[in-house]
Coordinates of C-alpha atoms in Angstrom, one line a residue:
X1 CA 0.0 0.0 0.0
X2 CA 2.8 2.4 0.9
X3 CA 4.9 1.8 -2.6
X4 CA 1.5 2.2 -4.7
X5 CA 1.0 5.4 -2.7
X6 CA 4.6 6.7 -3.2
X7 CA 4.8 5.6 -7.0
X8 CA 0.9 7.4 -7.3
X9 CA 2.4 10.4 -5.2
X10 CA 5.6 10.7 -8.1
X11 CA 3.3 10.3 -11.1
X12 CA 1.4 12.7 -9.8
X13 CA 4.2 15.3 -8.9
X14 CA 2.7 16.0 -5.4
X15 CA 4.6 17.7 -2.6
X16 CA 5.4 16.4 1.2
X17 CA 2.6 17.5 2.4
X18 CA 0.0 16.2 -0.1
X19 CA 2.0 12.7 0.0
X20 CA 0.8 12.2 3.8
X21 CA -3.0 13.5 2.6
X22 CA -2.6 11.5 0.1
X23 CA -1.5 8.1 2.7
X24 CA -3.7 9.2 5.3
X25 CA -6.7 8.9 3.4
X26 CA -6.0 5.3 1.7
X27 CA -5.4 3.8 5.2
X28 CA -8.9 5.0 6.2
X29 CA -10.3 3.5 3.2
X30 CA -8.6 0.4 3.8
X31 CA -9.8 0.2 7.7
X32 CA -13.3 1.1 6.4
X33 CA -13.1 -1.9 3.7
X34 CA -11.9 -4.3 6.9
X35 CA -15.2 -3.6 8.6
X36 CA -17.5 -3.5 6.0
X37 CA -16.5 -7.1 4.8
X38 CA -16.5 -7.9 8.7
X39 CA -20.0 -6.7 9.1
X40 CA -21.5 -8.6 6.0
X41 CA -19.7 -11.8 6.8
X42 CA -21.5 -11.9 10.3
X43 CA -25.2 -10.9 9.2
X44 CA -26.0 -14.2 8.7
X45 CA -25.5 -15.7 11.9
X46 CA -28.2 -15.9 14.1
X47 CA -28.7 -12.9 16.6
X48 CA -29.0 -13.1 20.5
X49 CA -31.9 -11.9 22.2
X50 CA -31.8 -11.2 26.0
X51 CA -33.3 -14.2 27.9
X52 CA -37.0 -12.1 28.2
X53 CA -37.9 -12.9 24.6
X54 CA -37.1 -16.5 24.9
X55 CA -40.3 -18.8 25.2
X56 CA -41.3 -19.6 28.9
X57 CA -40.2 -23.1 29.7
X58 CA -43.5 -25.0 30.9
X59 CA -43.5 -27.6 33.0
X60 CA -45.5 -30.5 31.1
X61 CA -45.1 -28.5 27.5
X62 CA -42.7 -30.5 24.7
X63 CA -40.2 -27.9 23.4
X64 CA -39.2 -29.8 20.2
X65 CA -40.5 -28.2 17.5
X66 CA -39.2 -30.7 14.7
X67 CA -42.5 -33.2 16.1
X68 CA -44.9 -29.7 17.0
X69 CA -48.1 -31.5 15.1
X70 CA -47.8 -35.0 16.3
X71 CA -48.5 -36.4 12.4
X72 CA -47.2 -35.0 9.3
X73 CA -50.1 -32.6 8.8
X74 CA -53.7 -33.3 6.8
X75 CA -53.1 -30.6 4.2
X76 CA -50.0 -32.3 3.1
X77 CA -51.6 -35.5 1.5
X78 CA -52.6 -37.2 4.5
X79 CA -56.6 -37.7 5.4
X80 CA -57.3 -35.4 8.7
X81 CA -59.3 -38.3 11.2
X82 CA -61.8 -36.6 13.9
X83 CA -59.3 -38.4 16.3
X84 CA -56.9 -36.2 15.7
X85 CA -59.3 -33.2 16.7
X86 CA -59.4 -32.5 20.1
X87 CA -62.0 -30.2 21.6
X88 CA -62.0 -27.9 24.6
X89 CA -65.6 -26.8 25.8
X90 CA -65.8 -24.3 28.0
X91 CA -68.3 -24.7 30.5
X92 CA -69.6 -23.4 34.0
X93 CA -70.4 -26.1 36.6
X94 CA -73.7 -24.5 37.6
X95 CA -74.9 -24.5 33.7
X96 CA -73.7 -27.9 33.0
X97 CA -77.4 -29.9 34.2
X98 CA -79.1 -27.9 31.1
X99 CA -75.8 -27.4 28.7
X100 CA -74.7 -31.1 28.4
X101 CA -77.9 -32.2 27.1
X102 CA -76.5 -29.9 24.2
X103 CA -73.4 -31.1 23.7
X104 CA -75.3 -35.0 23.7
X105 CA -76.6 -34.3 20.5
X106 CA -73.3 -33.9 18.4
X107 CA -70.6 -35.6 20.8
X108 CA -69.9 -39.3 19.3
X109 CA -68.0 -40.7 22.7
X110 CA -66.4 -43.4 21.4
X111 CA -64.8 -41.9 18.2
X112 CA -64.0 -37.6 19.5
X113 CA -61.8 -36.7 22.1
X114 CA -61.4 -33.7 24.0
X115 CA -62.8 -32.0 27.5
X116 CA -65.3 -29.6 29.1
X117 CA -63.4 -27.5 31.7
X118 CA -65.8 -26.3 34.6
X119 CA -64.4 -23.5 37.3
X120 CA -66.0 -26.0 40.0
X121 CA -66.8 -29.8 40.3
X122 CA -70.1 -31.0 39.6
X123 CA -72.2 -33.8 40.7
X124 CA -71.3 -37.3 39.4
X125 CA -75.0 -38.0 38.6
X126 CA -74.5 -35.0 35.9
X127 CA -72.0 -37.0 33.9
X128 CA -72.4 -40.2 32.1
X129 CA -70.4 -41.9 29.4
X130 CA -71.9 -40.8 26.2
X131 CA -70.0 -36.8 27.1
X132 CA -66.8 -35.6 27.2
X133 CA -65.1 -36.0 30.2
X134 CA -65.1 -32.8 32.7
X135 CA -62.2 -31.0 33.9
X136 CA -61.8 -28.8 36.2
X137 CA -59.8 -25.1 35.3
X138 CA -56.8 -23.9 37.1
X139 CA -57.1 -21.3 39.9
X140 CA -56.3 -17.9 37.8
X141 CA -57.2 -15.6 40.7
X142 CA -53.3 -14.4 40.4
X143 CA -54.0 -12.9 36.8
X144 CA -54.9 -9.3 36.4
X145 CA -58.6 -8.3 35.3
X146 CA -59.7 -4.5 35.6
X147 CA -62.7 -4.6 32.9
X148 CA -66.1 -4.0 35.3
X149 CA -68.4 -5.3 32.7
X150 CA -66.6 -8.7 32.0
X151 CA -66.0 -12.0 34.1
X152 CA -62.6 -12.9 34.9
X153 CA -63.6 -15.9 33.8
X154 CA -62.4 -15.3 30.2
X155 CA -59.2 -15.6 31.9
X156 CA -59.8 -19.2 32.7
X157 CA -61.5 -19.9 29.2
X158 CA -58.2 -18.6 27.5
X159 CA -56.2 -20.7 29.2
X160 CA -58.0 -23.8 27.8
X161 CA -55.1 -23.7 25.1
X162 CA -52.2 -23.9 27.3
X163 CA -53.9 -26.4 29.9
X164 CA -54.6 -28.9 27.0
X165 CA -51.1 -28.4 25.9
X166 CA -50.2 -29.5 28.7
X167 CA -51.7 -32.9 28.4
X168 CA -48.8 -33.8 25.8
X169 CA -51.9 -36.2 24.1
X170 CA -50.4 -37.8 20.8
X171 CA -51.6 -37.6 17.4
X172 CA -53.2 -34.3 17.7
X173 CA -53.5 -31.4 14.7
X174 CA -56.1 -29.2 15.7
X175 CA -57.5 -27.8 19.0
X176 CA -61.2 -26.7 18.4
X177 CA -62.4 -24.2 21.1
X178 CA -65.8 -23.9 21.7
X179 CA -68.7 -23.4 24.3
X180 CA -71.2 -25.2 25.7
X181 CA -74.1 -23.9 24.0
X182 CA -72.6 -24.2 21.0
X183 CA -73.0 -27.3 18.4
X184 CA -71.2 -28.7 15.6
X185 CA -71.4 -30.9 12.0
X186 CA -68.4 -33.0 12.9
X187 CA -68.4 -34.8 9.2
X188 CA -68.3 -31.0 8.2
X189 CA -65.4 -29.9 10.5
X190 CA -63.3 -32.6 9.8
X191 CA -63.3 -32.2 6.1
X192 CA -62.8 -28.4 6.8
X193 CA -59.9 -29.1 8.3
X194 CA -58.7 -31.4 6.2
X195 CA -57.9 -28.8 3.2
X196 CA -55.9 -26.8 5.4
X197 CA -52.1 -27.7 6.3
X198 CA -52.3 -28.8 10.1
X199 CA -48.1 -28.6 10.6
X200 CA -48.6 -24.7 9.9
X201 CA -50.3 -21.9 11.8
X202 CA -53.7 -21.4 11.7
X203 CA -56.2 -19.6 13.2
X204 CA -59.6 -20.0 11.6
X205 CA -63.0 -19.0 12.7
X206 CA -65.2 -15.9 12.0
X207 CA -66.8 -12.6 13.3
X208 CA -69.9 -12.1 14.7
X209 CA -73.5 -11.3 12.7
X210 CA -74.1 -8.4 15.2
X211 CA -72.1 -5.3 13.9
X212 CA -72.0 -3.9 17.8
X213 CA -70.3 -7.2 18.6
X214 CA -67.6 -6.8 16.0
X215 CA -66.9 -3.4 16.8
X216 CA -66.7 -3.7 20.1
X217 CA -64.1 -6.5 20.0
X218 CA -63.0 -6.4 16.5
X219 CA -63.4 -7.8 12.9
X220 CA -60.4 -10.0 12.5
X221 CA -61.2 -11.9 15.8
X222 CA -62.7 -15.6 16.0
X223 CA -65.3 -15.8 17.7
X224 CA -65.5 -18.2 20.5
X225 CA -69.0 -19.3 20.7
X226 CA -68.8 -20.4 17.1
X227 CA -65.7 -22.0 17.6
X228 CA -62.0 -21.6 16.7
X229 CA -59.9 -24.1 15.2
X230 CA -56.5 -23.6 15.8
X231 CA -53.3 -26.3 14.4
X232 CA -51.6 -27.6 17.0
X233 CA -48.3 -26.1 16.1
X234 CA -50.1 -22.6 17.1
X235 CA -51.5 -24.1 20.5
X236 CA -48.1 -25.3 21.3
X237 CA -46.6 -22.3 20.9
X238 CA -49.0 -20.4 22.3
X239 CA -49.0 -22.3 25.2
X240 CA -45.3 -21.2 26.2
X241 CA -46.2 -17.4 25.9
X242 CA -50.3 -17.5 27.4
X243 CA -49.7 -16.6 30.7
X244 CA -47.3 -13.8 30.1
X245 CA -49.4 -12.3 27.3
X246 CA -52.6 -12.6 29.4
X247 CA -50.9 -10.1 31.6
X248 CA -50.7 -7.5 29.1
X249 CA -55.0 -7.3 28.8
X250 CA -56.1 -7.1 32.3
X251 CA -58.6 -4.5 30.6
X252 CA -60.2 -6.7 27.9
X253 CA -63.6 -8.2 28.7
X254 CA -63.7 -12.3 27.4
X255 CA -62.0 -15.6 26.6
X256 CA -61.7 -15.0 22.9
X257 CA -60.7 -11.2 22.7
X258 CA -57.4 -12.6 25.2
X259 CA -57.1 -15.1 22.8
X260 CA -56.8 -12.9 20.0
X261 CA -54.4 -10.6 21.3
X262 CA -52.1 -13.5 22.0
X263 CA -52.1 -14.9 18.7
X264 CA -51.5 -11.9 17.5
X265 CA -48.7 -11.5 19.5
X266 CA -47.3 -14.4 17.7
X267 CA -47.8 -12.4 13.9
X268 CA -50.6 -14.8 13.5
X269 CA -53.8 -13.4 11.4
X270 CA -57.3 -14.9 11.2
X271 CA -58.3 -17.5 8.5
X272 CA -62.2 -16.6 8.1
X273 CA -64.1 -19.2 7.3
X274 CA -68.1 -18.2 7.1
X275 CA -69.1 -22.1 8.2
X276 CA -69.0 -21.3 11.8
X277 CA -71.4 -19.3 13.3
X278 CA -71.6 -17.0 15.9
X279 CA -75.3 -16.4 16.0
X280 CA -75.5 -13.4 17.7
X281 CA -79.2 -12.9 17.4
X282 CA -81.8 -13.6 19.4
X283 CA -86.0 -14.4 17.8
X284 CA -86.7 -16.0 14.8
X285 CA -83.3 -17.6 12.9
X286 CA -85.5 -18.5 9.9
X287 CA -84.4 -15.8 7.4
X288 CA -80.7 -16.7 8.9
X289 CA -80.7 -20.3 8.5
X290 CA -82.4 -20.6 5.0
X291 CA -80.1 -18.2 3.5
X292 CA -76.7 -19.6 4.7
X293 CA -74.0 -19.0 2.0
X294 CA -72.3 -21.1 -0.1
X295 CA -69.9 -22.5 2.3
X296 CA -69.9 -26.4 4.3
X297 CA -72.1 -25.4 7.8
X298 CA -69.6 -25.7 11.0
X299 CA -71.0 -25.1 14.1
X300 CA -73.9 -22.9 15.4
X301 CA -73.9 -21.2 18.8
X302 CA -76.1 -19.3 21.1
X303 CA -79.0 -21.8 20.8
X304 CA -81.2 -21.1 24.1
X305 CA -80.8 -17.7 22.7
X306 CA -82.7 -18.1 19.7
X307 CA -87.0 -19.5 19.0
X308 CA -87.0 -23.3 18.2
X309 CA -85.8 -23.5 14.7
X310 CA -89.3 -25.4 14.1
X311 CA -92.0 -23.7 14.9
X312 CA -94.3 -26.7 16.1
X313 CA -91.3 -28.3 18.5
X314 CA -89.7 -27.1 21.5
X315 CA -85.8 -25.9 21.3
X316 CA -84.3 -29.9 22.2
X317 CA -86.6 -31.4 19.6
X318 CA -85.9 -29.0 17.1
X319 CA -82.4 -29.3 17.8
X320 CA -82.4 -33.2 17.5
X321 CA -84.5 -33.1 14.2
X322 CA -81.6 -31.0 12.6
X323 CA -79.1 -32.7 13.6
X324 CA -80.6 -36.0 12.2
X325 CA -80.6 -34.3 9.1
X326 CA -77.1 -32.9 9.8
X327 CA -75.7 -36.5 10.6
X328 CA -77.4 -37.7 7.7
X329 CA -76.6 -35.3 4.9
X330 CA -73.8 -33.3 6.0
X331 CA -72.3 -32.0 3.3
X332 CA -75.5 -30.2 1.8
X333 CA -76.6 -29.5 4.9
X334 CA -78.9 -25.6 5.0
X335 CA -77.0 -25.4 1.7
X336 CA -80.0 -23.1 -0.1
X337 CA -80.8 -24.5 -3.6
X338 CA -82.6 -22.0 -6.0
X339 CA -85.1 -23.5 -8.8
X340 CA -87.6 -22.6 -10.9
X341 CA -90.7 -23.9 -12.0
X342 CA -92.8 -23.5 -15.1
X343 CA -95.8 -25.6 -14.5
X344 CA -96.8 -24.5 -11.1
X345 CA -95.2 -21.1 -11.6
X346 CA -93.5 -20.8 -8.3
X347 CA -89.7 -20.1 -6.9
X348 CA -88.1 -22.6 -4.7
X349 CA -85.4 -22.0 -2.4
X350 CA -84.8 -24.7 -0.6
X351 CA -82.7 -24.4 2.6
X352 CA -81.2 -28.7 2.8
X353 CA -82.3 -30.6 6.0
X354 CA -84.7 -27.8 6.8
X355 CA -87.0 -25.7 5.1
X356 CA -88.7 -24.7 1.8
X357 CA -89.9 -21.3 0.9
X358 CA -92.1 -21.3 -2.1
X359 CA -92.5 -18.1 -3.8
X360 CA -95.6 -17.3 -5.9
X361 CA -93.3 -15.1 -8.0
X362 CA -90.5 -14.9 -9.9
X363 CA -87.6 -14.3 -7.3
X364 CA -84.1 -13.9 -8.4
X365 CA -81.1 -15.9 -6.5
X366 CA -79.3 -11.7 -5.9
X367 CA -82.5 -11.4 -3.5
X368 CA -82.6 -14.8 -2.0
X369 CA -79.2 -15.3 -1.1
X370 CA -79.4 -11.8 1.4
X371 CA -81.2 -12.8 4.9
X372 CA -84.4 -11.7 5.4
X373 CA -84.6 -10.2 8.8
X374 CA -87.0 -12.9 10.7
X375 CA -84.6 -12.0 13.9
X376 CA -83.0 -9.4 15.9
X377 CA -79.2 -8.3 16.6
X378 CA -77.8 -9.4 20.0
X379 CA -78.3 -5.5 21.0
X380 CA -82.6 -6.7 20.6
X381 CA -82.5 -4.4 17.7
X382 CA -83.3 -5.5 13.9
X383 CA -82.4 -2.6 11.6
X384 CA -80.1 -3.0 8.5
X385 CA -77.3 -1.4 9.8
X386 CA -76.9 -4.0 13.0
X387 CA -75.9 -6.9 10.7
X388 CA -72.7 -7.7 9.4
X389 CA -73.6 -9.5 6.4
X390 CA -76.5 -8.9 3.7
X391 CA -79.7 -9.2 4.5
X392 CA -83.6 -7.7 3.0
X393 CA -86.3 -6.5 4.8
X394 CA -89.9 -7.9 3.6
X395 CA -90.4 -6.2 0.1
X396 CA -92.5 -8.6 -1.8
X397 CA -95.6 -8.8 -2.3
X398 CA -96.7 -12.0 -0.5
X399 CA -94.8 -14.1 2.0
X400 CA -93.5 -17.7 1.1
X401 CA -95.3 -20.9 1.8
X402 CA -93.0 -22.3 4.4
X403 CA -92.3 -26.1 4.2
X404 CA -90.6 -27.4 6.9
X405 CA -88.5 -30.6 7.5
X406 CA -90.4 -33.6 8.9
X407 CA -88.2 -36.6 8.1
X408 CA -85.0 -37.5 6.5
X409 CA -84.2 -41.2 5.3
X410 CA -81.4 -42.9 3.2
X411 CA -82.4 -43.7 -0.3
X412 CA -81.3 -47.1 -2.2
X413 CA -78.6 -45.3 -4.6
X414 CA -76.8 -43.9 -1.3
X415 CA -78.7 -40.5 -1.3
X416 CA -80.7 -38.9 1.2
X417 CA -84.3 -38.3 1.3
X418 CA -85.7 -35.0 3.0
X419 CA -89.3 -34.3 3.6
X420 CA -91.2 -31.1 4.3
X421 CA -94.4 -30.7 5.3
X422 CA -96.5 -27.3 4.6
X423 CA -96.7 -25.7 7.7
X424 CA -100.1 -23.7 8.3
X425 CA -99.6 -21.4 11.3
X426 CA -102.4 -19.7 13.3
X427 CA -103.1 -16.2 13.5
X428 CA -101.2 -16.1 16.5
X429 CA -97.9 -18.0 15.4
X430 CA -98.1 -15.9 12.2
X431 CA -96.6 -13.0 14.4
X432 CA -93.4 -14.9 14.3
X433 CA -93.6 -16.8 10.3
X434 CA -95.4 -14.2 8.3
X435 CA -93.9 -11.5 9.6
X436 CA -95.3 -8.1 9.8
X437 CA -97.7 -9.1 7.0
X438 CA -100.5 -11.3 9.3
X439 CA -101.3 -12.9 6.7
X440 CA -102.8 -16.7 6.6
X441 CA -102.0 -19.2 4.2
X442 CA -103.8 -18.3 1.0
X443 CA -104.1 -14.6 1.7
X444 CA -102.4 -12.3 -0.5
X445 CA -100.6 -15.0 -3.0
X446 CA -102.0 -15.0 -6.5
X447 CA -102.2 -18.7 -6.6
X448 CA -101.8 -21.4 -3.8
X449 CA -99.6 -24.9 -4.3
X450 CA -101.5 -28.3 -5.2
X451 CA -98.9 -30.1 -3.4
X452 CA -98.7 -30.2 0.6
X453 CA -95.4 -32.4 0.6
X454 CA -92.2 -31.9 -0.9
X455 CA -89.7 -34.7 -1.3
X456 CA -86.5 -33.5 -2.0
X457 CA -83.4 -36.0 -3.3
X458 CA -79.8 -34.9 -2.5
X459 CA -76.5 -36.9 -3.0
X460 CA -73.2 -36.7 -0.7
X461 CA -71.1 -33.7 -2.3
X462 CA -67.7 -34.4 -3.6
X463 CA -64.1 -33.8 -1.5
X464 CA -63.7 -30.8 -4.2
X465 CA -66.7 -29.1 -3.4
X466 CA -65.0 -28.3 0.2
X467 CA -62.2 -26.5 -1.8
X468 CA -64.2 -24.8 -4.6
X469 CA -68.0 -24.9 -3.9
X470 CA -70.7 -23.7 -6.5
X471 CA -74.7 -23.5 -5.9
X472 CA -76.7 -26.7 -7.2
X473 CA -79.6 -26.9 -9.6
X474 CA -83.0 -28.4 -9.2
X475 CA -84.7 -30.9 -11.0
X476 CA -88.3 -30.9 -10.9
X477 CA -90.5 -34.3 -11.1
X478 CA -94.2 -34.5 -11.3
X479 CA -96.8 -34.0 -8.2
X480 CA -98.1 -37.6 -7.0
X481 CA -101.0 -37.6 -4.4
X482 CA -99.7 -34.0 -3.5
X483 CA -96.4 -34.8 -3.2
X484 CA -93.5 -32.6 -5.1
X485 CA -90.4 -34.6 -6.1
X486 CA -87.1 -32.3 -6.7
X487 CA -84.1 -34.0 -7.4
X488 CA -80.9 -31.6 -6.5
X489 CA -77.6 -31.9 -8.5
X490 CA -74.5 -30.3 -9.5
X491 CA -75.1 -27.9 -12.2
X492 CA -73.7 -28.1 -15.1
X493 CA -70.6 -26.1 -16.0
X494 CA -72.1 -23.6 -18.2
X495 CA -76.3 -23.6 -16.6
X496 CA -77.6 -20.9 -14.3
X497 CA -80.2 -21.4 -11.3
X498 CA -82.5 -18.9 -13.7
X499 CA -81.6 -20.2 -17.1
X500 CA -81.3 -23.6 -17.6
X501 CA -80.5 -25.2 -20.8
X502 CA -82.9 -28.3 -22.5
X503 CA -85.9 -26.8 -19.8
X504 CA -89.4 -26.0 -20.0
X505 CA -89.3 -23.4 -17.2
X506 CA -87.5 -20.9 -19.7
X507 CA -90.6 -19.6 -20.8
X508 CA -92.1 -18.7 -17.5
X509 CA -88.8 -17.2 -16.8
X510 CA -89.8 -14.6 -19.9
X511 CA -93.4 -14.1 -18.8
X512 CA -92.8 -13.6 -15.2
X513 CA -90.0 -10.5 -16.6

C-alpha cells in the first residue's frame, strides 16, 4: 500500500505534504473496507436476544418443535381423522345440568376426544359416558382483570389452550375451542380441516353477525361461541407465551378477545371461514338459517338464545330433528338451492335438512341469497345497519309458503331423502312466520300450491366441493298424491339457477319478466 501510494504520489508530482494527505486517506479506506466485509460476513449468523424474549419453559409443554403437530399434517396428502381433533368446551359447573344435554346431540363418545373445563366440580350424577369428560380449570385468581363489565372468567376460558397443551396427548393437529351452548357438524369440521395444512399456523373461525359485537371486540377476531380451530403447532406455541401475554390485557372483557391478542402477539392473522357461526341474534333464525351461504355449515352457537328452529317443536326437539338431518346429509346441509318452476309457476329456495320457501313469484337468486330479517341483533335491535352480512327487509308482495322438515331417510342409490311438510300457522304463530304481513295461508298469493309435501333428493357432495363450492340446480319431477319430487344436483358447468339449458321453465322465466 505504501509503494503504490509513493509511485501514485511521483506520477502525480505531489509535494510532502499532499503525500501524507494522500497516505492518510488510503489507510482510512482500507480500515473502512476491513469492517465493511467484517460486518456482512457476520449478518448471517443468528442474533442473541436477552433471555425475556425466549419462550417460557412450561412444566409438562414439549419444546421440540421438529414433532410440534404429532403427524405429518392433513393438508399435506394425509386424510385429517376426527381423532386427531381434540376439543376444549368451555363450561360453568352450575350450567352444566341444562348445557350437556346440548353437547349430547353432536358428541360421538367413542370416536371424538377432547374436555369440558368447569371452574368448580359437579355432581357425578351429571356426567355419564356418552359426554366428554369434565375437567376442572386452574385457579387464575393471580391474573390481572380491571374490565367492570366482564368475568374474569375469560381468563380461565383462554387458558384452555395452554392447559390442553399440557396434556402432551399424541396424534393431535387441531385444538377446536368452543362453548357449551354451541353445536357442531363433525363430518363438516373434519373435512374443513382437512384442506388446510395442520403442521402450519392457523387460526380459523369468524366474526360475529351483530355489527356492535364486532366493533366492540374487532373484525379479524374468531369468535368463541362459534368456535375456533386452531393447528396444533399454534397451540403449542402459544401455550409457552399464554400466561405472560394474558398479563398484558387485564382491561379486555372475554376468553376469545385474550385469545386474540395472543395470537397476535405471535404475527398470526385470522383464516375466516363463514361455516362457523356465531349467531348473535336472538328471535326467529328462519331468514338466517335458509339463506346460509355457499360455504360447508360448522357449528352454530347461542341456541337457548334463539326461538325453536321449528315452529311446532320445543328448542331440544328442534335441535335433535336437525341434527338427524345434519348427521345424515352433511355436506348439503342448510346449503339453499334455488329452482324454478314453469308448470306451477312458483320459486323454490330450498334451505337442505330444513326448510322450503315457495314463492308465488319470480324471485331472483341476488334477492334470496341476502337474509331476510326474521330476527333481531344481539343488541334486541333489527335494523339493517346492526348486521354484518347482507340481508332484505320484507319487500314482496306475498310471504313464502313455508315447508318445513319432517323426516329425513337414506335412499337405495346412497342418497338422502328430506321431507317437508306445509306448515299452516295460526293467526297467532303468524306474528313470528309471516312477519309483519298477518297474513294466513292463501291470503295475499296469486295462486296457492296443489302439493302439501315436498320430497327433496340430495346426494353426498364431492371432496372438491369443500375446496371450490358452487350452488346446485334443481330438478323438478311431477306431483303424486300432492307430493313434489325435486331431485338436486350439480349444475352443469355452463347452466344458471334462472336459465337452464334443454328446460321448460324458460318460458315462465320470460313471462314472469
Amino acid at each position: 500500500m505504501l509503494g503504490l501510494s509513493r509511485r501514485i504520489a511521483l506520477f502525480l508530482n505531489l509535494n510532502r505534504r499532499d503525500y501524507r494527505t494522500l497516505l492518510v486517506t488510503a489507510f482510512s479506506l482500507s480500515l473502512l473496507t476491513c469492517a465493511w466485509v467484517g460486518l456482512v460476513a457476520n449478518s448471517s449468523r443468528a442474533p442473541t436476544f436477552p433471555r425475556d424474549f425466549d419462550p417460557i419453559d412450561l412444566p409438562g409443554i414439549e419444546q421440540d418443535e421438529s414433532s410440534s403437530s404429532g403427524s405429518s399434517g392433513s393438508g399435506s396428502g394425509s386424510t385429517l381423522a376426527v381423532d386427531q381433533i381434540v376439543f376444549g368446551i368451555a363450561g360453568s359447573a352450575s350450567l352444566w345440568i341444562d348445557r350437556k344435554e346440548l353437547v349430547r346431540q353432536w358428541w360421538r363418545p367413542l370416536q371424538m376426544r377432547g374436555f369440558v373445563w368447569h371452574d368448580d366440580p359437579v355432581e357425578p350424577n351429571l356426567w355419564d359416558t356418552g359426554l366428554p369428560p369434565i375437567r376442572i380449570s386452574e385457579d387464575t385468581s393471580r391474573f390481572r382483570y380491571t374490565n367492570v363489565d366482564g368475568s374474569p372468567a375469560g381468563i380461565r376460558i383462554a387458558r384452555i389452550v395452554l392447559e390442553t397443551v399440557r396434556m402432551n396427548l399424541t396424534g393431535v393437529e387441531w385444538l377446536v375451542l368452543c362453548d357449551d351452548d354451541t353445536v357442531f357438524s363433525v363430518d363438516n369440521l373434519v373435512r374443513v380441516l382437512g384442506t388446510f395444512d395442520s403442521s402450519q399456523m392457523f387460526y380459523i373461525g369468524s366474526v360475529s353477525e351483530s355489527h356492535n359485537q364486532n366493533v366492540a371486540f374487532s373484525h379479524q377476531m374468531a369468535f368463541g361461541g362459534g368456535g375456533i380451530a386452531i393447528s396444533y403447532p399454534l397451540a403449542k406455541a402459544l401455550a409457552r407465551s399464554q400466561d405472560r401475554c394474558l398479563e398484558h390485557y387485564p382491561q379486555l372483557t372475554g376468553s376469545d378477545d385474550r385469545l386474540y391478542a395472543c395470537i397476535l402477539e405471535l404475527g398470526v392473522p385470522l383464516t375466516k371461514h363463514s361455516g362457523f357461526h356465531q349467531m348473535d341474534i336472538r328471535g326467529n333464525p328462519l331468514g338466517l338459517l335458509s339463506a346460509h351461504p355457499i360455504t360447508p355449515f360448522v357449528s352454530m352457537h347461542h341456541i337457548e338464545a334463539m326461538d325453536p328452529v321449528f315452529p311446532e317443536l320445543s328448542r331440544l326437539e328442534s335441535l335433535q330433528l336437525l341434527i338427524k338431518a345434519m348427521t345424515a346429509d352433511s355436506s348439503n346441509f342448510l346449503q339453499q338451492t334455488i329452482g324454478y318452476n314453469k308448470d306451477k309457476g312458483f320459486t323454490f329456495s330450498i334451505s337442505t335438512g330444513y326448510v322450503v320457501q315457495v314463492f308465488d313469484q319470480l324471485v331472483y337468486p341476488r334477492v334470496l341469497e341476502k337474509a331476510e330479517i326474521t330476527f333481531k341483533a344481539w343488541n334486541s335491535r333489527n335494523g339493517p345497519t346492526e348486521f354484518d352480512l347482507d340481508t332484505r327487509k320484507v319487500k314482496l308482495p306475498s310471504p313464502p309458503f313455508l315447508f318445513f322438515l319432517n323426516n329425513t331417510m337414506s335412499s337405495e342409490d346412497g342418497g338422502v331423502v328430506s321431507e317437508y311438510k306445509l306448515y299452516s300457522p295460526s293467526a297467532k304463530e303468524c306474528k313470528n312466520y309471516c312477519w309483519s304481513r298477518l297474513l294466513l295461508p292463501g291470503m295475499g298469493h296469486s295462486k296457492a300450491p296443489d302439493f302439501d309435501t315436498i320430497r327433496v333428493v340430495t346426494r353426498p357432495l364431492s371432496n372438491n366441493w369443500f375446496k371450490v363450492p358452487r350452488r346446485q340446480c334443481c330438478r323438478f319431477g311431477e306431483v303424486v298424491n300432492q307430493v313434489l319430487s325435486i331431485t338436486i344436483l350439480p349444475c352443469e358447468p355452463g347452466e344458471t339457477v334462472v336459465n337452464r339449458r334443454n328446460s321448460q321453465h324458460q318460458s315462465f322465466v320470460e313471462k314472469r319478466m
